[in-house]
Amino acid sequence: MGTSQELSVAEEFLLLTWHDEKGKDTHTGSFRMLLAGAHVIDLALAELVTVEDGKLVTTAGAAPQDALHAQLVDRIRADTKPRKVSRWMNRWGSDKQVRQAAPDRLVERGILRAEERRLLGLFPMTRYPVGDTATAQEVRRRVGDVLVSDVEPSPRDAALAGLAATGGSKLVTRLVGKADRKAALRRGKRLAKEGVSSDVADAVQEAQAAAMAAITAAAAASSVSSASGSGS
């Protein structure tokens, strides 16, 4: 079985949001964008990218050892000009190969299971229930502790806590309980600014902003749809 120390920020963020039996995100408003933001944070923590004027650029001499990181860095380098963090997050969130990397790796480690099914008995689909609940619960406990403790966490855990706070009240309540939710949300946002180096903080905050914009847009679209439905 895998251990949380071996996991990337993206893999751990997936476990924070995941429904153990349903095998999918059930705790955030814009999982694809948030997961893409976690990939940005992974690259920043590995000193493979920096943010300059809101745009994601690779660092000089960056040579990723991780295959996914290498692929993402190559995509940034191959573009015709620097792009905003939000642009890369939109691209990666819409890219099935990138989106599938975290669950596939967790399956390889035995933390998730891949179960083939047919929707309505016709359409093939795969769901990913949690197989190693101990690892999933340890990740949730650790990030929950970061959100309510006065002890300063590692830069990695600070970035992950900030991303969890961006996921919203439902996710944070899962990690810390309703009574501590407001304080945990405030602490997560603070850690995203103060708990990491300046370069990583820029990446975290740009990722947070892009994810929040996507969540707000999705909520607005849902409200319009509901209003239209009730008026018909």
XYZ file of C-alpha atoms in Angstrom:
232
model
C 0.000 0.000 0.000
C 1.067 3.589 -0.585
C 1.723 6.071 2.164
C 0.725 9.708 2.246
C 4.421 10.774 2.283
C 4.801 9.367 -1.232
C 1.782 11.116 -2.685
C 1.704 14.314 -4.705
C -0.387 17.315 -3.699
C -2.784 16.435 -6.536
C -3.182 12.856 -5.295
C -3.722 13.955 -1.713
C -6.201 16.626 -2.756
C -8.204 13.984 -4.622
C -8.378 11.885 -1.443
C -9.626 14.890 0.536
C -12.619 15.256 -1.769
C -13.319 11.612 -2.604
C -16.401 9.643 -1.557
C -14.999 6.323 -0.400
C -17.813 4.157 -1.801
C -19.009 6.183 -4.801
C -15.469 6.649 -6.023
C -15.771 10.261 -7.111
C -15.553 13.821 -5.826
C -18.582 14.789 -3.771
C -17.245 17.700 -1.713
C -16.253 20.510 -4.091
C -17.920 22.772 -6.616
C -15.264 22.587 -9.324
C -13.119 19.503 -8.889
C -11.411 19.652 -12.280
C -10.108 23.167 -11.730
C -9.063 22.464 -8.162
C -7.187 19.334 -9.233
C -5.481 21.321 -11.989
C -4.525 23.876 -9.342
C -2.979 21.066 -7.307
C -0.803 20.188 -10.307
C 0.343 23.824 -10.480
C 1.250 23.661 -6.787
C 3.168 20.399 -7.291
C 5.234 22.014 -10.047
C 5.875 25.124 -7.944
C 6.919 23.134 -4.862
C 9.335 21.151 -7.037
C 10.779 24.485 -8.270
C 9.895 23.587 -11.853
C 7.767 26.688 -12.451
C 7.327 30.200 -11.155
C 4.634 32.827 -11.629
C 5.581 36.077 -13.343
C 2.892 38.730 -13.751
C 0.248 36.064 -13.253
C 1.750 33.823 -15.933
C 3.201 30.364 -15.442
C 6.791 30.006 -16.646
C 9.274 27.167 -16.306
C 12.429 27.671 -14.279
C 15.808 27.635 -15.975
C 17.272 24.161 -16.167
C 14.135 22.456 -14.822
C 14.491 18.710 -15.379
C 11.521 16.890 -13.835
C 12.056 13.321 -12.691
C 8.329 12.636 -12.495
C 6.791 11.662 -15.857
C 3.636 13.738 -15.405
C 5.580 16.781 -14.254
C 7.854 16.418 -17.278
C 4.837 16.314 -19.573
C 3.300 19.435 -18.036
C 6.586 21.344 -18.114
C 7.093 20.368 -21.761
C 3.633 21.727 -22.610
C 4.413 25.055 -20.963
C 7.751 25.309 -22.753
C 6.257 24.392 -26.127
C 3.646 27.148 -26.070
C 4.219 30.219 -28.206
C 4.130 32.614 -25.248
C 3.658 32.654 -21.478
C 0.082 31.947 -20.396
C -1.819 32.833 -17.254
C -2.079 30.217 -14.538
C -5.847 30.145 -15.091
C -5.334 29.300 -18.776
C -3.175 26.305 -17.931
C -5.614 25.178 -15.272
C -8.464 25.319 -17.773
C -6.449 23.307 -20.268
C -5.358 20.686 -17.755
C -8.802 20.467 -16.208
C -10.264 19.717 -19.643
C -7.541 17.227 -20.580
C -8.658 13.693 -19.768
C -5.091 12.374 -19.701
C -3.981 14.929 -17.111
C -7.212 14.614 -15.141
C -6.888 10.828 -15.047
C -3.295 10.819 -13.816
C -4.115 11.155 -10.095
C -6.723 8.360 -9.894
C -4.589 6.063 -12.078
C -1.573 6.533 -9.815
C -3.656 5.934 -6.721
C -4.934 2.715 -8.287
C -1.319 1.650 -8.951
C -0.537 2.225 -5.271
C -3.582 0.251 -4.126
C -5.223 3.285 -2.517
C -8.098 3.366 -5.014
C -9.726 0.465 -6.864
C -10.814 0.610 -10.507
C -14.243 -0.970 -10.954
C -15.666 -1.372 -14.450
C -19.427 -0.894 -14.740
C -22.078 -0.166 -17.344
C -24.285 2.886 -16.929
C -27.931 1.882 -17.500
C -26.539 -1.479 -18.497
C -25.219 -0.006 -21.759
C -22.430 2.535 -21.407
C -19.053 1.398 -20.012
C -17.687 3.470 -17.160
C -15.100 3.161 -14.423
C -15.478 4.252 -10.843
C -12.708 4.482 -8.266
C -13.777 3.600 -4.715
C -11.193 3.861 -1.947
C -9.442 0.575 -1.261
C -6.944 1.771 1.360
C -9.169 3.739 3.727
C -6.388 4.067 6.314
C -4.248 6.155 3.948
C -7.209 8.266 2.820
C -8.237 8.948 6.412
C -4.668 9.789 7.426
C -4.446 12.416 4.676
C -7.779 13.941 5.748
C -6.772 13.900 9.421
C -3.413 15.530 8.715
C -4.856 18.354 6.622
C -7.693 18.806 9.111
C -5.124 19.173 11.894
C -3.264 21.787 9.850
C -6.490 23.769 9.475
C -7.190 23.922 13.219
C -3.706 23.823 14.784
C -1.523 26.803 15.724
C 1.596 24.878 14.711
C 3.034 26.084 11.425
C 2.979 23.262 8.861
C 5.451 22.391 6.133
C 5.131 24.490 2.959
C 3.582 21.501 1.219
C 0.869 21.041 3.845
C 0.272 24.799 3.961
C -0.344 24.830 0.206
C -2.639 21.807 0.435
C -4.608 23.368 3.300
C -5.020 26.542 1.261
C -6.350 24.570 -1.672
C -8.729 22.683 0.621
C -10.079 26.002 1.915
C -10.675 27.052 -1.691
C -12.746 23.899 -2.113
C -15.342 25.494 0.151
C -17.313 24.929 3.322
C -18.505 21.425 2.462
C -14.984 20.112 2.023
C -13.583 21.922 5.063
C -16.457 20.693 7.242
C -15.570 17.160 6.212
C -12.031 17.697 7.480
C -12.600 19.630 10.718
C -16.279 19.543 11.649
C -18.896 22.266 11.503
C -17.885 24.038 14.718
C -14.372 24.739 13.426
C -15.343 25.473 9.813
C -15.100 29.271 9.799
C -11.787 29.393 11.625
C -10.404 26.648 9.371
C -11.419 28.532 6.237
C -9.639 31.654 7.500
C -6.525 29.723 8.476
C -6.389 27.909 5.129
C -6.486 31.203 3.264
C -3.782 32.655 5.516
C -1.514 29.652 5.098
C -1.794 29.948 1.314
C -0.156 33.373 1.638
C 2.172 33.017 4.603
C 3.010 29.335 4.973
C 4.999 28.955 1.757
C 7.813 30.720 -0.073
C 6.944 33.774 -2.144
C 7.213 31.892 -5.457
C 4.970 29.078 -4.260
C 2.573 31.565 -2.648
C 2.100 33.245 -6.021
C 1.275 29.892 -7.610
C -1.116 28.911 -4.811
C -2.956 32.216 -4.890
C -3.275 32.232 -8.681
C -4.599 28.662 -8.535
C -7.043 29.621 -5.796
C -8.305 32.615 -7.775
C -8.833 30.565 -10.932
C -10.641 27.807 -9.045
C -12.852 30.290 -7.207
C -13.787 31.952 -10.501
C -14.811 28.564 -11.886
C -16.819 27.713 -8.769
C -18.592 31.084 -8.830
C -19.392 30.733 -12.539
C -20.766 27.228 -12.011
C -22.931 28.397 -9.112
C -24.280 31.306 -11.160
C -25.085 29.022 -14.080
C -26.861 26.621 -11.732
C -28.947 29.475 -10.264
C -29.979 30.667 -13.721
C -30.908 27.138 -14.741
C -32.961 26.632 -11.579
C -34.738 29.953 -12.051
C -35.543 29.125 -15.673
C -36.857 25.734 -14.687
C -39.105 27.101 -11.959
C -40.522 29.747 -14.285
C -41.429 27.369 -17.109
